[in-house]
Amino acid sequence: MTRDWLLDWVFPSLAHIPTTLPWWLAAKIGRERGAERRHLLRWLESRFAQIFPQASSSDHAHWARAHLDMLAQEMMDAMAFHRLGRPGGPSIDVAGLGHVQRLREQGQGFILVLNHFDRQLAAPVALAQQGIHTHVLTMPVLDNPELDDAHRRFLLRKVRGYAEVTGGNWRTTNEGLAPVLEGLRAGQGWVIWADAWQPGFKRLRQHPFLGGRLTLTTGIERMARFTNVPLLYAATYSGGFGRLRVAVEPLPPEPQLAIDAVVARLERDVRERPWAWWCWGQWDQMWSPPTEGGELA
């Protein structure tokens, strides 16, 4: 079974199977094949052992498998956004919905901050089902030179399905930010990731994280300050393949303190569910160890 066949046929076809069986099958089939999967599992176990030495080797192995299962199930989400939170699909329980509803009633624009954690897009999908439609700003996707044709086709389906379900636009940073800023001022909600990363980022700031420093861009802070809109945070926590819990939280009104709170929440979540963070592959670029005399927690 080739990667192209998985992306072009298997995952899209699974989306038509009733019940939550497709998400169980997605984890069993996986995104990687044979030697590639074995190599990735060993790499993840080594990464977890480096960062969480107090955990056992069996914990590291379990987290590695859970990480790949989560990513495969997120690919299933991407082919079946219309089934999330609906009969015959994974259930979604939402806490903190009132924080968003109040802003909507006031006609207030807002930034819904996410991290690359667990099955992340369930949060804006769940809000849309409550009549709260949002737009999304991401790094460049379809014109990413590192993607092959099969990945581009898969991501195009994902983008179209997401936009259809959430009722908003999917915009990338290379398209310019003027419509995003105008939309925020006009009362729109925009979904943006705090832990998005690429080597060419400028205007960076460091945050305490897992005993060292996590370096992130200040883009969200600057947009919030420029448009004078509030920030909210949403995180998704999967309980098996068929149950999702979304938590929406208010953030401090000062944008820098708001992002500090987002990173602090991410750190707590990563400590509890190391397998659920997507960014272990960028760890060496995003994270730096403590200064001399410090210790890795």
GROMACS .gro file of C-alpha atoms in nm:
model
  297
    1MET     CA    1   0.000   0.000   0.000
    2THR     CA    2   0.171   0.318  -0.115
    3ARG     CA    3   0.148   0.659   0.050
    4ASP     CA    4  -0.027   0.797  -0.261
    5TRP     CA    5  -0.290   0.525  -0.246
    6LEU     CA    6  -0.352   0.593   0.122
    7LEU     CA    7  -0.399   0.966   0.066
    8ASP     CA    8  -0.593   0.946  -0.261
    9TRP     CA    9  -0.818   0.650  -0.188
   10VAL     CA   10  -0.803   0.484   0.153
   11PHE     CA   11  -0.869   0.774   0.390
   12PRO     CA   12  -1.124   0.945   0.163
   13SER     CA   13  -1.306   0.610   0.118
   14LEU     CA   14  -1.310   0.538   0.491
   15ALA     CA   15  -1.502   0.863   0.543
   16HIS     CA   16  -1.811   0.701   0.389
   17ILE     CA   17  -1.825   0.409   0.635
   18PRO     CA   18  -2.095   0.464   0.900
   19THR     CA   19  -2.032   0.479   1.276
   20THR     CA   20  -1.695   0.564   1.429
   21LEU     CA   21  -1.531   0.258   1.273
   22PRO     CA   22  -1.330   0.472   1.022
   23TRP     CA   23  -1.136   0.636   1.304
   24TRP     CA   24  -1.051   0.299   1.457
   25LEU     CA   25  -0.944   0.170   1.117
   26ALA     CA   26  -0.737   0.483   1.051
   27ALA     CA   27  -0.520   0.411   1.355
   28LYS     CA   28  -0.485   0.046   1.257
   29ILE     CA   29  -0.386   0.131   0.899
   30GLY     CA   30  -0.168   0.427   0.998
   31ARG     CA   31  -0.004   0.691   0.786
   32GLU     CA   32   0.333   0.519   0.755
   33ARG     CA   33   0.426   0.185   0.606
   34GLY     CA   34   0.657  -0.088   0.735
   35ALA     CA   35   1.015   0.025   0.785
   36GLU     CA   36   0.916   0.394   0.786
   37ARG     CA   37   0.677   0.337   1.076
   38ARG     CA   38   0.930   0.133   1.273
   39HIS     CA   39   1.196   0.400   1.226
   40LEU     CA   40   0.957   0.676   1.331
   41LEU     CA   41   0.848   0.486   1.642
   42ARG     CA   42   1.211   0.439   1.748
   43TRP     CA   43   1.281   0.807   1.686
   44LEU     CA   44   0.981   0.916   1.892
   45GLU     CA   45   1.075   0.683   2.177
   46SER     CA   46   1.423   0.835   2.179
   47ARG     CA   47   1.280   1.187   2.177
   48PHE     CA   48   1.045   1.111   2.466
   49ALA     CA   49   1.329   0.947   2.661
   50GLN     CA   50   1.537   1.262   2.614
   51ILE     CA   51   1.266   1.501   2.730
   52PHE     CA   52   1.091   1.284   2.990
   53PRO     CA   53   1.371   1.073   3.141
   54GLN     CA   54   1.169   1.014   3.458
   55ALA     CA   55   0.914   0.808   3.261
   56SER     CA   56   0.967   0.440   3.186
   57SER     CA   57   1.070   0.296   2.850
   58SER     CA   58   0.726   0.137   2.825
   59ASP     CA   59   0.572   0.484   2.868
   60HIS     CA   60   0.792   0.618   2.589
   61ALA     CA   61   0.688   0.332   2.359
   62HIS     CA   62   0.320   0.381   2.444
   63TRP     CA   63   0.341   0.755   2.373
   64ALA     CA   64   0.512   0.694   2.040
   65ARG     CA   65   0.235   0.460   1.925
   66ALA     CA   66  -0.035   0.693   2.058
   67HIS     CA   67   0.123   0.986   1.871
   68LEU     CA   68   0.106   0.807   1.536
   69ASP     CA   69  -0.249   0.686   1.608
   70MET     CA   70  -0.357   1.042   1.686
   71LEU     CA   71  -0.210   1.179   1.364
   72ALA     CA   72  -0.382   0.906   1.161
   73GLN     CA   73  -0.715   0.980   1.328
   74GLU     CA   74  -0.668   1.350   1.258
   75MET     CA   75  -0.629   1.259   0.891
   76MET     CA   76  -0.961   1.080   0.921
   77ASP     CA   77  -1.109   1.395   1.077
   78ALA     CA   78  -0.982   1.588   0.775
   79MET     CA   79  -1.180   1.368   0.537
   80ALA     CA   80  -1.496   1.375   0.749
   81PHE     CA   81  -1.527   1.715   0.918
   82HIS     CA   82  -1.901   1.702   0.849
   83ARG     CA   83  -1.930   1.396   1.075
   84LEU     CA   84  -1.751   1.529   1.382
   85GLY     CA   85  -1.996   1.589   1.662
   86ARG     CA   86  -2.280   1.437   1.456
   87PRO     CA   87  -2.467   1.106   1.484
   88GLY     CA   88  -2.245   0.836   1.341
   89GLY     CA   89  -1.924   1.028   1.408
   90PRO     CA   90  -1.703   1.106   1.707
   91SER     CA   91  -1.889   1.294   1.978
   92ILE     CA   92  -1.773   1.641   2.086
   93ASP     CA   93  -1.839   1.787   2.429
   94VAL     CA   94  -1.769   2.161   2.451
   95ALA     CA   95  -1.690   2.349   2.772
   96GLY     CA   96  -1.666   2.727   2.779
   97LEU     CA   97  -1.889   2.793   2.479
   98GLY     CA   98  -2.036   3.097   2.654
   99HIS     CA   99  -1.706   3.286   2.626
  100VAL     CA  100  -1.739   3.286   2.247
  101GLN     CA  101  -2.114   3.343   2.245
  102ARG     CA  102  -2.081   3.662   2.449
  103LEU     CA  103  -1.831   3.807   2.203
  104ARG     CA  104  -2.057   3.712   1.914
  105GLU     CA  105  -2.357   3.882   2.077
  106GLN     CA  106  -2.150   4.198   2.117
  107GLY     CA  107  -2.040   4.188   1.753
  108GLN     CA  108  -1.682   4.170   1.876
  109GLY     CA  109  -1.406   4.021   1.661
  110PHE     CA  110  -1.170   3.778   1.830
  111ILE     CA  111  -0.874   3.549   1.774
  112LEU     CA  112  -0.928   3.187   1.873
  113VAL     CA  113  -0.579   3.064   1.957
  114LEU     CA  114  -0.497   2.696   1.901
  115ASN     CA  115  -0.185   2.487   1.938
  116HIS     CA  116  -0.081   2.184   1.735
  117PHE     CA  117  -0.220   1.958   2.004
  118ASP     CA  118  -0.436   1.648   1.967
  119ARG     CA  119  -0.716   1.659   1.708
  120GLN     CA  120  -0.699   2.034   1.698
  121LEU     CA  121  -0.958   2.127   1.435
  122ALA     CA  122  -1.244   1.974   1.632
  123ALA     CA  123  -1.268   2.303   1.825
  124PRO     CA  124  -1.366   2.536   1.536
  125VAL     CA  125  -1.585   2.259   1.389
  126ALA     CA  126  -1.772   2.232   1.719
  127LEU     CA  127  -1.817   2.610   1.735
  128ALA     CA  128  -1.960   2.615   1.383
  129GLN     CA  129  -2.220   2.358   1.487
  130GLN     CA  130  -2.332   2.613   1.747
  131GLY     CA  131  -2.364   2.884   1.484
  132ILE     CA  132  -2.024   3.043   1.552
  133HIS     CA  133  -1.842   3.051   1.220
  134THR     CA  134  -1.473   3.134   1.209
  135HIS     CA  135  -1.204   3.194   0.949
  136VAL     CA  136  -0.857   3.040   0.972
  137LEU     CA  137  -0.505   3.168   0.912
  138THR     CA  138  -0.225   2.914   0.862
  139MET     CA  139   0.122   2.885   0.721
  140PRO     CA  140   0.135   2.820   0.343
  141VAL     CA  141  -0.012   2.478   0.266
  142LEU     CA  142  -0.072   2.395  -0.098
  143ASP     CA  143   0.233   2.578  -0.233
  144ASN     CA  144   0.470   2.424   0.021
  145PRO     CA  145   0.765   2.292  -0.189
  146GLU     CA  146   0.818   2.002   0.052
  147LEU     CA  147   0.481   1.847  -0.037
  148ASP     CA  148   0.438   1.588  -0.308
  149ASP     CA  149   0.135   1.577  -0.538
  150ALA     CA  150  -0.058   1.326  -0.325
  151HIS     CA  151  -0.019   1.541  -0.014
  152ARG     CA  152  -0.133   1.849  -0.205
  153ARG     CA  153  -0.445   1.669  -0.325
  154PHE     CA  154  -0.517   1.545   0.026
  155LEU     CA  155  -0.469   1.889   0.179
  156LEU     CA  156  -0.688   2.050  -0.086
  157ARG     CA  157  -0.971   1.815   0.017
  158LYS     CA  158  -0.900   1.901   0.380
  159VAL     CA  159  -0.908   2.277   0.319
  160ARG     CA  160  -1.231   2.256   0.119
  161GLY     CA  161  -1.401   2.030   0.373
  162TYR     CA  162  -1.297   2.245   0.666
  163ALA     CA  163  -1.413   2.570   0.501
  164GLU     CA  164  -1.747   2.412   0.408
  165VAL     CA  165  -1.816   2.295   0.762
  166THR     CA  166  -1.692   2.603   0.948
  167GLY     CA  167  -1.847   2.852   0.704
  168GLY     CA  168  -1.534   3.066   0.682
  169ASN     CA  169  -1.228   3.129   0.470
  170TRP     CA  170  -0.894   2.950   0.490
  171ARG     CA  171  -0.617   3.204   0.436
  172THR     CA  172  -0.239   3.159   0.446
  173THR     CA  173   0.023   3.402   0.567
  174ASN     CA  174   0.180   3.444   0.223
  175GLU     CA  175  -0.148   3.587   0.091
  176GLY     CA  176  -0.117   3.899   0.306
  177LEU     CA  177  -0.275   3.989   0.639
  178ALA     CA  178  -0.485   4.291   0.541
  179PRO     CA  179  -0.813   4.093   0.505
  180VAL     CA  180  -0.747   3.925   0.842
  181LEU     CA  181  -0.694   4.256   1.021
  182GLU     CA  182  -0.995   4.412   0.850
  183GLY     CA  183  -1.208   4.110   0.938
  184LEU     CA  184  -1.110   4.119   1.304
  185ARG     CA  185  -1.202   4.485   1.325
  186ALA     CA  186  -1.533   4.411   1.153
  187GLY     CA  187  -1.630   4.149   1.414
  188GLN     CA  188  -1.500   3.827   1.260
  189GLY     CA  189  -1.345   3.539   1.448
  190TRP     CA  190  -1.010   3.406   1.322
  191VAL     CA  191  -0.839   3.082   1.422
  192ILE     CA  192  -0.458   3.113   1.449
  193TRP     CA  193  -0.193   2.876   1.591
  194ALA     CA  194   0.042   3.000   1.864
  195ASP     CA  195   0.302   2.724   1.812
  196ALA     CA  196   0.325   2.753   1.432
  197TRP     CA  197   0.690   2.737   1.335
  198GLN     CA  198   0.924   2.780   1.043
  199PRO     CA  199   1.296   2.864   1.045
  200GLY     CA  200   1.252   3.202   0.874
  201PHE     CA  201   1.029   3.351   1.143
  202LYS     CA  202   1.128   3.690   1.280
  203ARG     CA  203   1.004   3.887   1.582
  204LEU     CA  204   1.034   3.596   1.820
  205ARG     CA  205   0.989   3.565   2.195
  206GLN     CA  206   1.093   3.294   2.440
  207HIS     CA  207   0.867   3.123   2.693
  208PRO     CA  208   0.947   2.889   2.983
  209PHE     CA  209   0.869   2.538   2.862
  210LEU     CA  210   0.962   2.192   2.989
  211GLY     CA  211   1.267   2.313   3.176
  212GLY     CA  212   1.402   2.527   2.892
  213ARG     CA  213   1.276   2.798   2.658
  214LEU     CA  214   1.027   2.764   2.373
  215THR     CA  215   1.074   3.025   2.101
  216LEU     CA  216   0.759   3.138   1.922
  217THR     CA  217   0.662   3.418   1.688
  218THR     CA  218   0.483   3.721   1.828
  219GLY     CA  219   0.244   3.749   1.532
  220ILE     CA  220  -0.075   3.685   1.729
  221GLU     CA  221   0.021   3.938   1.995
  222ARG     CA  222   0.087   4.205   1.734
  223MET     CA  223  -0.238   4.138   1.545
  224ALA     CA  224  -0.443   4.148   1.864
  225ARG     CA  225  -0.282   4.472   1.973
  226PHE     CA  226  -0.320   4.632   1.629
  227THR     CA  227  -0.690   4.542   1.600
  228ASN     CA  228  -0.777   4.568   1.971
  229VAL     CA  229  -0.957   4.234   1.977
  230PRO     CA  230  -0.965   3.979   2.262
  231LEU     CA  231  -0.800   3.638   2.254
  232LEU     CA  232  -0.957   3.307   2.347
  233TYR     CA  233  -0.787   2.969   2.373
  234ALA     CA  234  -0.929   2.633   2.266
  235ALA     CA  235  -0.782   2.286   2.307
  236THR     CA  236  -0.914   1.944   2.209
  237TYR     CA  237  -0.862   1.630   2.418
  238SER     CA  238  -0.943   1.296   2.260
  239GLY     CA  239  -1.075   1.012   2.472
  240GLY     CA  240  -1.026   0.723   2.237
  241PHE     CA  241  -1.110   0.745   1.869
  242GLY     CA  242  -1.479   0.824   1.917
  243ARG     CA  243  -1.492   1.091   2.189
  244LEU     CA  244  -1.356   1.444   2.184
  245ARG     CA  245  -1.364   1.713   2.450
  246VAL     CA  246  -1.312   2.079   2.359
  247ALA     CA  247  -1.228   2.338   2.623
  248VAL     CA  248  -1.257   2.710   2.543
  249GLU     CA  249  -1.089   2.946   2.789
  250PRO     CA  250  -1.073   3.326   2.821
  251LEU     CA  251  -0.728   3.485   2.820
  252PRO     CA  252  -0.587   3.800   2.982
  253PRO     CA  253  -0.673   4.120   2.793
  254GLU     CA  254  -0.306   4.214   2.742
  255PRO     CA  255  -0.191   4.016   2.433
  256GLN     CA  256   0.155   3.927   2.562
  257LEU     CA  257   0.015   3.793   2.888
  258ALA     CA  258  -0.250   3.607   2.689
  259ILE     CA  259   0.010   3.420   2.485
  260ASP     CA  260   0.210   3.352   2.801
  261ALA     CA  261  -0.102   3.185   2.938
  262VAL     CA  262  -0.147   2.985   2.616
  263VAL     CA  263   0.207   2.848   2.636
  264ALA     CA  264   0.169   2.770   3.007
  265ARG     CA  265  -0.149   2.575   2.928
  266LEU     CA  266   0.031   2.393   2.647
  267GLU     CA  267   0.313   2.296   2.882
  268ARG     CA  268   0.068   2.149   3.134
  269ASP     CA  269  -0.113   1.958   2.859
  270VAL     CA  270   0.210   1.826   2.707
  271ARG     CA  271   0.329   1.703   3.046
  272GLU     CA  272   0.001   1.515   3.089
  273ARG     CA  273  -0.030   1.394   2.727
  274PRO     CA  274   0.314   1.403   2.561
  275TRP     CA  275   0.192   1.200   2.266
  276ALA     CA  276  -0.068   1.462   2.171
  277TRP     CA  277   0.168   1.745   2.069
  278TRP     CA  278   0.250   1.755   1.699
  279CYS     CA  279   0.576   1.952   1.714
  280TRP     CA  280   0.835   1.700   1.833
  281GLY     CA  281   0.995   1.709   1.489
  282GLN     CA  282   1.065   2.082   1.531
  283TRP     CA  283   1.181   2.048   1.891
  284ASP     CA  284   1.548   2.119   1.821
  285GLN     CA  285   1.459   2.441   1.637
  286MET     CA  286   1.187   2.567   1.872
  287TRP     CA  287   1.332   2.472   2.211
  288SER     CA  288   1.658   2.566   2.378
  289PRO     CA  289   1.801   2.420   2.701
  290PRO     CA  290   1.833   2.619   3.020
  291THR     CA  291   2.134   2.841   3.072
  292GLU     CA  292   2.435   2.701   3.253
  293GLY     CA  293   2.343   2.601   3.605
  294GLY     CA  294   1.980   2.526   3.518
  295GLU     CA  295   1.824   2.183   3.498
  296LEU     CA  296   1.588   2.014   3.257
  297ALA     CA  297   1.266   1.954   3.449
   0.00000   0.00000   0.00000
